[in-house]
Short mmCIF file of C-alpha atoms in Angstrom, two decimals:
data_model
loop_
_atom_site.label_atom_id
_atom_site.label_comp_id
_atom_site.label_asym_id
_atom_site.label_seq_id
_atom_site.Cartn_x
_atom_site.Cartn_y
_atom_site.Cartn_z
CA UNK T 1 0.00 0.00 0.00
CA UNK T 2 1.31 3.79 -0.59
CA UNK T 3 1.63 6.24 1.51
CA UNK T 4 -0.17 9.24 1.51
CA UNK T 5 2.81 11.99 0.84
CA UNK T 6 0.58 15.37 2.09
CA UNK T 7 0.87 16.04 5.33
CA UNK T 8 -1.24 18.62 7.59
CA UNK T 9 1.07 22.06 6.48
CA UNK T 10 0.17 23.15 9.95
CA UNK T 11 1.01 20.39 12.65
CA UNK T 12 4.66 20.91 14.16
CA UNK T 13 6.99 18.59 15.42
CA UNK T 14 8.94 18.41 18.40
CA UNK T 15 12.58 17.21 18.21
CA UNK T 16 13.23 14.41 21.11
CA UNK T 17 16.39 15.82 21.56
CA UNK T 18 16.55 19.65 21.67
CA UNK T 19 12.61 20.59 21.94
CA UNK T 20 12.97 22.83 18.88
CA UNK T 21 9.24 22.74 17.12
CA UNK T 22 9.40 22.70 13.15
CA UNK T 23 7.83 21.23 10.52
CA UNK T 24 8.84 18.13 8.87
CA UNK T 25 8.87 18.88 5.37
CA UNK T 26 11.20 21.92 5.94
CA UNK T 27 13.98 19.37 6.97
CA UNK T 28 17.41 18.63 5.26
CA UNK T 29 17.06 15.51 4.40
CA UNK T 30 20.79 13.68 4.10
CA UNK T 31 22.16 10.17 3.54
CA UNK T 32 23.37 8.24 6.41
CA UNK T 33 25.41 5.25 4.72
CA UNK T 34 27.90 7.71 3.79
CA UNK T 35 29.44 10.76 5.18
CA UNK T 36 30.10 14.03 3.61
CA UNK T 37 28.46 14.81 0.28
CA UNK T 38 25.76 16.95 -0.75
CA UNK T 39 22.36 16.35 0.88
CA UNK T 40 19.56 14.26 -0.58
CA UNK T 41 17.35 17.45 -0.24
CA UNK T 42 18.04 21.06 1.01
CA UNK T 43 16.23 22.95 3.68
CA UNK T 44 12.88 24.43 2.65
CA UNK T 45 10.71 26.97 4.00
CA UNK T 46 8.01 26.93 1.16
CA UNK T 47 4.47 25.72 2.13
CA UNK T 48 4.47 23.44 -0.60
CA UNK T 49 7.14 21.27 1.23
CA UNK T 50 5.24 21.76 4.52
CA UNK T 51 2.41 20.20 2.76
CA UNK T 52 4.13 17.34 0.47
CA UNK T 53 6.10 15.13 2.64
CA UNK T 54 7.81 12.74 0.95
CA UNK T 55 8.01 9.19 3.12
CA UNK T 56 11.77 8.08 3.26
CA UNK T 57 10.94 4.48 2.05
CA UNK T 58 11.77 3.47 -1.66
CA UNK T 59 14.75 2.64 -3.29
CA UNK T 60 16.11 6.91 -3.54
CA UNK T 61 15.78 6.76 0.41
CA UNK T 62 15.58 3.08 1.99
CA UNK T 63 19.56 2.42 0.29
CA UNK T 64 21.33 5.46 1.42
CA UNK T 65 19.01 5.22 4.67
CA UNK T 66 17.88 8.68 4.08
CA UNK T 67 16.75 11.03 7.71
CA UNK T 68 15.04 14.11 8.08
CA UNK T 69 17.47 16.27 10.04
CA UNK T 70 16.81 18.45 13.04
CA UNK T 71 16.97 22.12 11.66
CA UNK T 72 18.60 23.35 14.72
CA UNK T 73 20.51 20.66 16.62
CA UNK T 74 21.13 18.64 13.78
CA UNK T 75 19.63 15.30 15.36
CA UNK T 76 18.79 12.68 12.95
CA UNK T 77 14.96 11.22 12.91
CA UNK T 78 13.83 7.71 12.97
CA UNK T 79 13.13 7.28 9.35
CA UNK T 80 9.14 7.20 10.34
CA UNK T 81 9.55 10.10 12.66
CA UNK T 82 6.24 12.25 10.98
CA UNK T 83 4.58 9.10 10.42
CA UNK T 84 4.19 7.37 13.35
CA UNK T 85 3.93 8.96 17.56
CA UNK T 86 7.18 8.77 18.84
CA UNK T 87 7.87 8.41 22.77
CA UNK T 88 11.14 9.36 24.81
CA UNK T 89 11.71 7.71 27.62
CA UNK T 90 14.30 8.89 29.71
CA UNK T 91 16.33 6.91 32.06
CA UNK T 92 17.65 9.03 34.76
CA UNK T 93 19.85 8.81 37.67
CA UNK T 94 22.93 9.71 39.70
CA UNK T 95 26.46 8.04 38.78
CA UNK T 96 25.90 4.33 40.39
CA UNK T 97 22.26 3.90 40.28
CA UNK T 98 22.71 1.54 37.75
CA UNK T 99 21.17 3.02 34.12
CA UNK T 100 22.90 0.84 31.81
CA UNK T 101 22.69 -2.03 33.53
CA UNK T 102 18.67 -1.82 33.68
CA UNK T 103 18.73 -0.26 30.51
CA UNK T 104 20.77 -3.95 29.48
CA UNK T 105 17.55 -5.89 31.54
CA UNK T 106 14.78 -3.76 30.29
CA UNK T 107 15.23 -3.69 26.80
CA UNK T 108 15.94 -7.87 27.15
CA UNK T 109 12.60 -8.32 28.62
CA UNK T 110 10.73 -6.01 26.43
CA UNK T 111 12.03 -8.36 23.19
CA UNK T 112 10.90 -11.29 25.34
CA UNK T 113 7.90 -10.00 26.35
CA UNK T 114 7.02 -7.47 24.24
CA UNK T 115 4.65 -8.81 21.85
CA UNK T 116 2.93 -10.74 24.42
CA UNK T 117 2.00 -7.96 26.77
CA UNK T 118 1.93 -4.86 24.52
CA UNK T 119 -0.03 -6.61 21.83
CA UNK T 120 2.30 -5.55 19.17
CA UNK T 121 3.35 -7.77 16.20
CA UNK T 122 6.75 -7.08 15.71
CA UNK T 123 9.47 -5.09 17.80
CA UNK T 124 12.10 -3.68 15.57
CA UNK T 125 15.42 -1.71 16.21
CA UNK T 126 16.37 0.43 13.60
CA UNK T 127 19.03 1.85 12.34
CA UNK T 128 22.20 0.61 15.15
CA UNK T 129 19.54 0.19 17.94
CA UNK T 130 20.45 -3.87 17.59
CA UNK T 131 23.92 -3.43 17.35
CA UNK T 132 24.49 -0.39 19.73
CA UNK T 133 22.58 -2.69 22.66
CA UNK T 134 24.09 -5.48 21.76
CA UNK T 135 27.83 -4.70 22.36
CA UNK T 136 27.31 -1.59 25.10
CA UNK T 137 24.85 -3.73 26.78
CA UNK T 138 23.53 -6.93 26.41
CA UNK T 139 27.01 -8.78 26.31
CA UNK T 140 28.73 -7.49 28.92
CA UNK T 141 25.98 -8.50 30.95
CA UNK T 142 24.22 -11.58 29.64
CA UNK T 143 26.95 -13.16 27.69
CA UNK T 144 29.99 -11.68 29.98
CA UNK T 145 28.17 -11.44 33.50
CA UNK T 146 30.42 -8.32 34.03
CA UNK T 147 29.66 -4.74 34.86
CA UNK T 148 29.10 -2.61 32.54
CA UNK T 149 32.00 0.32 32.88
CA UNK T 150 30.56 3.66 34.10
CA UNK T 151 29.14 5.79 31.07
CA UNK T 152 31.58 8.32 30.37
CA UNK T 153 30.86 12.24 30.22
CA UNK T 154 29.59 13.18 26.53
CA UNK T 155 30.85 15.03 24.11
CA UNK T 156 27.86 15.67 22.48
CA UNK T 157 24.68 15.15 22.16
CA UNK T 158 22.94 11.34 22.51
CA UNK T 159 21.82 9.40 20.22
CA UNK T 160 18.82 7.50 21.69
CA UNK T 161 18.27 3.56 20.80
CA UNK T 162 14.95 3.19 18.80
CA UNK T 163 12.65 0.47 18.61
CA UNK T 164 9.53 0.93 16.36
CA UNK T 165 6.69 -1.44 18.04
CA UNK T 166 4.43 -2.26 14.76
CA UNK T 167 0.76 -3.61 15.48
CA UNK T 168 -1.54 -5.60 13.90
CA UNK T 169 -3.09 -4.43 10.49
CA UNK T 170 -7.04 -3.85 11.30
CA UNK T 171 -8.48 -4.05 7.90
CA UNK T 172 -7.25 -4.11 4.31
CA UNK T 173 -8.36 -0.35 3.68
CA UNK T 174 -5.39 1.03 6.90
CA UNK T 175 -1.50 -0.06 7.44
CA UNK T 176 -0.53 -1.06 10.71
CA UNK T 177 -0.36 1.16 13.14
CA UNK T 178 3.51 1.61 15.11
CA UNK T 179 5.13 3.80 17.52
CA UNK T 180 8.58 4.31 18.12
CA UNK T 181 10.10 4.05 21.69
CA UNK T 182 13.52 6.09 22.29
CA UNK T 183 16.01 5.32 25.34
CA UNK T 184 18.22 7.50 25.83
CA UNK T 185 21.35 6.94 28.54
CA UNK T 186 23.82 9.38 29.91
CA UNK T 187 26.54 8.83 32.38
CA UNK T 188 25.49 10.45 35.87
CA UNK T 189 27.34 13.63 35.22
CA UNK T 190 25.97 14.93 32.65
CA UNK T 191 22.52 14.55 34.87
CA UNK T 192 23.71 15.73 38.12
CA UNK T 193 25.42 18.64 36.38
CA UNK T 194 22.99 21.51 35.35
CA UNK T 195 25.16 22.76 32.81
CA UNK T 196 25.52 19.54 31.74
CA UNK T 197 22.19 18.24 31.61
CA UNK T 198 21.18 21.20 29.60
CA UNK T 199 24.08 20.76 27.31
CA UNK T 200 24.22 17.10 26.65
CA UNK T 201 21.23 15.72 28.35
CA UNK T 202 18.45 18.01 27.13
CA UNK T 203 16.08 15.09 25.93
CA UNK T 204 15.13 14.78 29.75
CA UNK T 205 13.28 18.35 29.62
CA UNK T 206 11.30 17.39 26.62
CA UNK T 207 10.89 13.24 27.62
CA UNK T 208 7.44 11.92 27.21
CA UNK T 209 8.28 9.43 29.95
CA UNK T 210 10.32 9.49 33.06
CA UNK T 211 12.28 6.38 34.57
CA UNK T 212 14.16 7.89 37.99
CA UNK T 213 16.64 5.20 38.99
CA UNK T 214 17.13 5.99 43.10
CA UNK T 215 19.93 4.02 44.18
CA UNK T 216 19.71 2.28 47.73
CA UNK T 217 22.76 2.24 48.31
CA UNK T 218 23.16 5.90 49.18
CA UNK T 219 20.56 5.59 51.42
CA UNK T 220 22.11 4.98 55.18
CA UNK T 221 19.12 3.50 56.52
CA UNK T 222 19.13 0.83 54.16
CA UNK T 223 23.05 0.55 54.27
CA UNK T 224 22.77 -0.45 57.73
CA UNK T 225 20.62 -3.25 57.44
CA UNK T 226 22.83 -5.08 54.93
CA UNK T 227 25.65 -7.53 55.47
CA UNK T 228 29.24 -5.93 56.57
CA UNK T 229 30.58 -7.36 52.67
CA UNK T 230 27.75 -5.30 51.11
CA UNK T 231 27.78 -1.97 52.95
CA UNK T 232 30.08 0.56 50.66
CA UNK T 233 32.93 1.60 52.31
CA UNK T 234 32.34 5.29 51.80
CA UNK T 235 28.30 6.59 50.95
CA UNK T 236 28.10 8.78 48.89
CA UNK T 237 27.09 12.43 49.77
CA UNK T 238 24.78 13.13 46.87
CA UNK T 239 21.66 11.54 47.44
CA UNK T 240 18.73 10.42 45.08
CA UNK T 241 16.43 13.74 46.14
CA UNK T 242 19.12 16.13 44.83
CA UNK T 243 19.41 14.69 41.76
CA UNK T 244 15.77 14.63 41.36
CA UNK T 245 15.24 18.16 42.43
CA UNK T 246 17.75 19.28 39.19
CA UNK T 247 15.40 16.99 36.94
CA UNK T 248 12.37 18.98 38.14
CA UNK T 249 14.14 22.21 37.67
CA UNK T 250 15.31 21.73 34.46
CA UNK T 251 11.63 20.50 33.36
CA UNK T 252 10.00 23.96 35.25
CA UNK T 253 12.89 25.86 33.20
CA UNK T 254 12.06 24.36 30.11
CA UNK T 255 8.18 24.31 30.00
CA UNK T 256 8.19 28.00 32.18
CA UNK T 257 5.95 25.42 34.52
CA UNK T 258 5.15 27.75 37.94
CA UNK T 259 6.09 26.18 41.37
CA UNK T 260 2.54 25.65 42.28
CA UNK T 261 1.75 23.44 39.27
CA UNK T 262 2.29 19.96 39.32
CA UNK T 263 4.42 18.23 36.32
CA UNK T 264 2.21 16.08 33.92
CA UNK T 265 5.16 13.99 32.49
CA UNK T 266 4.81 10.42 33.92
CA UNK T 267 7.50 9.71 36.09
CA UNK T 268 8.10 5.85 37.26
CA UNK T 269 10.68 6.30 41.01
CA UNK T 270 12.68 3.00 40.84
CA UNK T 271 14.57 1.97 43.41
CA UNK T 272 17.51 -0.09 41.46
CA UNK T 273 19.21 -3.01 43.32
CA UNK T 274 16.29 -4.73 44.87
CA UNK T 275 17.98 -7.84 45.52
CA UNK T 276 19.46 -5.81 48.55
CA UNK T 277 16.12 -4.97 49.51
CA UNK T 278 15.48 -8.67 51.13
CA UNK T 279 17.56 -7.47 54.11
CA UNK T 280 15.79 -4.61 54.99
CA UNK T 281 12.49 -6.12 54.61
CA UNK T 282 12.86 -9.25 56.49
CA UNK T 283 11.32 -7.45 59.70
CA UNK T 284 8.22 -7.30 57.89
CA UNK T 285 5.51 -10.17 58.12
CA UNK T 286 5.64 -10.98 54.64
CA UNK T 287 7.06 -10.73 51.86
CA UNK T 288 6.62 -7.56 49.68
CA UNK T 289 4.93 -8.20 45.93
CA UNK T 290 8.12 -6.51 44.63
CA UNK T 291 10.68 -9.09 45.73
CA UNK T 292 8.34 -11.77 44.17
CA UNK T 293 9.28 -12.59 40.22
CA UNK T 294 7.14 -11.44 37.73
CA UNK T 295 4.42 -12.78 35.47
CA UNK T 296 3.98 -11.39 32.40
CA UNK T 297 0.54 -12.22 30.66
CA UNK T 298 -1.63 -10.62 27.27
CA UNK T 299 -2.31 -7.91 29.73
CA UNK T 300 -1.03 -5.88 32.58
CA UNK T 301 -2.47 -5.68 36.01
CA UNK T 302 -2.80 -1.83 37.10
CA UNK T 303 -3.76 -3.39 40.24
CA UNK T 304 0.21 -4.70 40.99
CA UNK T 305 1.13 -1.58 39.73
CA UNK T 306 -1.02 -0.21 42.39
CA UNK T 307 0.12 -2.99 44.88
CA UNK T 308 3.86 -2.29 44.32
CA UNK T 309 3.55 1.46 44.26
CA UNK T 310 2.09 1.18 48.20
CA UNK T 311 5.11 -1.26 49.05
CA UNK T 312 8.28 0.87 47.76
CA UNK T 313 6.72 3.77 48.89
CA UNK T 314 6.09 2.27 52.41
CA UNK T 315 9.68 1.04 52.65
CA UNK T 316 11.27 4.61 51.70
CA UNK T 317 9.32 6.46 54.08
CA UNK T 318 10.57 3.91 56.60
CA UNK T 319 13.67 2.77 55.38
CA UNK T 320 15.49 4.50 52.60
CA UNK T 321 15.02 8.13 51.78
CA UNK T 322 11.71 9.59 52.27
CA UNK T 323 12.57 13.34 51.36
CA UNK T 324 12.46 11.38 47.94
CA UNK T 325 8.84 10.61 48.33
CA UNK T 326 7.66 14.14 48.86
CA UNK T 327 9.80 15.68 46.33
CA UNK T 328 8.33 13.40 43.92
CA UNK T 329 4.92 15.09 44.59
CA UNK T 330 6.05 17.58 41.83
CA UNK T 331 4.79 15.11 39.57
CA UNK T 332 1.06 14.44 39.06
CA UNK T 333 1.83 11.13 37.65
CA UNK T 334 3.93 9.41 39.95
CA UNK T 335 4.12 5.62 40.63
CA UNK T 336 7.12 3.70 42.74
CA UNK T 337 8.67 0.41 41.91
CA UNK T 338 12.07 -1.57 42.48
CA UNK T 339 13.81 -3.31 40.44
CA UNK T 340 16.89 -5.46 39.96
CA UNK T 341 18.80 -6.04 36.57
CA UNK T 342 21.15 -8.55 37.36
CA UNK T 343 19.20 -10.33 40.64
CA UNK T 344 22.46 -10.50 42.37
CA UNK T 345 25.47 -8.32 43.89
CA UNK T 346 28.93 -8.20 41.53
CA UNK T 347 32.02 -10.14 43.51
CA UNK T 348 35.22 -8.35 43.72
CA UNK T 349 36.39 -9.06 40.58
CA UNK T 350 33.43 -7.41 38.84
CA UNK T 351 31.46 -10.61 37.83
CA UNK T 352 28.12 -11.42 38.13
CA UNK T 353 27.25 -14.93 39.63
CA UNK T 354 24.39 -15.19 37.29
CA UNK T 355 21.77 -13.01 35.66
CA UNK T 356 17.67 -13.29 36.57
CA UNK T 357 16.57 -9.46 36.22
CA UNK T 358 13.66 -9.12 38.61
CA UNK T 359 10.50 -7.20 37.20
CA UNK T 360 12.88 -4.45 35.09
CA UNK T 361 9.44 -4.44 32.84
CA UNK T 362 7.26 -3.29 34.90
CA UNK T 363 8.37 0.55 35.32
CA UNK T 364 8.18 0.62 31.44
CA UNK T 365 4.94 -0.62 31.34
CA UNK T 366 3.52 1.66 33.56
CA UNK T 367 4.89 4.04 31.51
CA UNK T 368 3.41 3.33 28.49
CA UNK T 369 -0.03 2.75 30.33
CA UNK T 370 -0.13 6.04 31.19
CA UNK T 371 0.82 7.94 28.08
CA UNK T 372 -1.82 5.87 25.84
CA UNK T 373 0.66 3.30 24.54
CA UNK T 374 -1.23 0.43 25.96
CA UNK T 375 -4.18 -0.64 28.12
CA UNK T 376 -4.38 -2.15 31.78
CA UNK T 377 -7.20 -4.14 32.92
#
């Protein structure tokens, strides 16, 4: 089936990872197999080319894997960026809280599970999305069992990992349907940095989706209730509210949001490391739906979300850090979970025992619950 090439002339775009608004037939359009070169189309400003919008498919595009290029940033689109919704989700946290490694478990479980519990068809990476997790994440830590090395500073701006989620054709008469799901990581500084964050890490001001990563292990309540071998030797000063309270600054900054007003980006507070969490919870009768292994079935349960939401928050406020609860009230979609993306503690050496991520899904899920993607019974 074609596609349609007119677009509305009047909708604008939002790029994921400046916020500049434009419209996408204005873009450059340039060839990504090969570097240098004249572009496959200039800049235009007509409103012809706001209103014919060529799709990059074909043989002129699909070989030299043609994108439309942001006109201020220079970010390259997924090649179905005006075609199809596209959500950021941004994973955020301080230097050890452990982003790559859950981005390593999340992204694995959403391939496994994907289809089953989204309801899509097919989940596809494109452009270096398979390659890029493949060697920065997935085998270092499910091939390797070794940490993954902290993510160093950047030098410029991310480049997210993309995976287009395509769903079922309805009827004859309408293509499928897809959207496209960014992740974006950055190494801690460039997050707990404000000049940073807005330099290199601007995607998190403009992120359709927030996943805050709140270590436990800079949390002295909990470090006391854990085995002499797993205690740090020195905590860290910096703790998980801080770094929170510069996300919510940027995003009031960015969107000229007053004080008063509450945030409406969904924002999923994960506490990372919850294998650790068995030793601060074993005063408790039972034990907490979030240290249980999940179940992944055709639908999700907004109830467990519920269920686990009570439980994390119960065991900050008693345990852990519960500034970090009440600065999360910024938010008006806010929901708590834990997580754990390797199931067990490095040894000295760096090595894993064995991998069995525990529930790294479900803070993605909610996610996508709440911006439309998908429904909860």
């Amino acid at each position: 089936m074609l596609i349609n090439p007119f677009m509305n002339p009047f909708r604008k775009y939002t790029c994921p990872a400046c916020g500049t608004e434009f419209y996408p037939g204005t873009c450059q359009i340039d060839a990504t197999v090969t570097t240098g070169g004249d572009p496959l189309r200039e800049k235009k400003n007509s409103f012809w080319a706001r209103l014919y919008v060529p799709p990059l498919v074909g043989s002129k595009y699909a070989l030299k894997q043609a994108r439309r290029r942001c006109p201020d940033c220079g970010h390259y689109f997924p090649y179905n960026f005006e075609r199809t919704r596209n959500y950021t989700i941004a994973i955020v946290g301080d230097v050890s809280a452990g982003k790559s490694h859950y981005i390593a478990a999340c992204i694995d479980q959403l391939k496994k599970y994907g289809l089953q519990v989204t309801g899509c068809s097919q989940i596809i990476g494109l452009d270096s999305a398979d390659d890029d997790f493949n060697s920065r994440f997935y085998r270092p830590v499910f091939v390797n069992r070794q940490q993954i090395p902290p993510t160093q500073p950047a030098t410029k701006a991310n480049t997210p990992l993309v995976y287009e989620l395509v769903y079922r054709q309805s009827s004859t008469l309408f293509p499928p349907k897809s959207v496209n799901l960014l992740f974006y990581d950055s190494s801690g500084e460039d997050i707990v940095q404000q000049d940073r964050m807005v330099q290199y890490s601007s995607y998190i001001a403009f992120a359709s989706a927030i996943i805050f990563l709140a270590d436990p292990l800079t949390m002295p309540n909990i470090v006391k209730e854990l085995p002499k071998s797993m205690q740090p030797r020195i905590l860290r000063e910096r703790s998980s509210t801080e770094v929170l309270n510069r996300v919510i600054h940027t995003f009031r900054i960015a969107h000229a949001i007053n004080p008063q007003r509450k945030i409406k980006t969904p924002i999923a507070i994960t506490v990372s490391k919850s294998d650790l969490l068995k030793y601060v919870m074993k005063k408790e009768r039972q034990e907490p739906f979030f240290l249980q292994d999940s179940v992944y079935t055709n639908a999700i349960n907004s109830n467990d979300f519920e269920k686990i939401n009570g439980e994390v928050r119960y065991m900050l406020q008693k345990y852990g850090d519960y500034t970090l609860v009440e600065t999360s009230e910024a938010f008006k979609n806010v929901s708590y979970f834990a997580v754990s993306a390797t199931g067990f503690p490095p040894d000295a050496t760096g090595r894993f025992p064995v991998i069995e991520p525990k529930r790294c899904l479900d803070p993605l899920l909610w996610c996508m619950w709440k911006l439309g993607i998908i429904q909860a019974s």
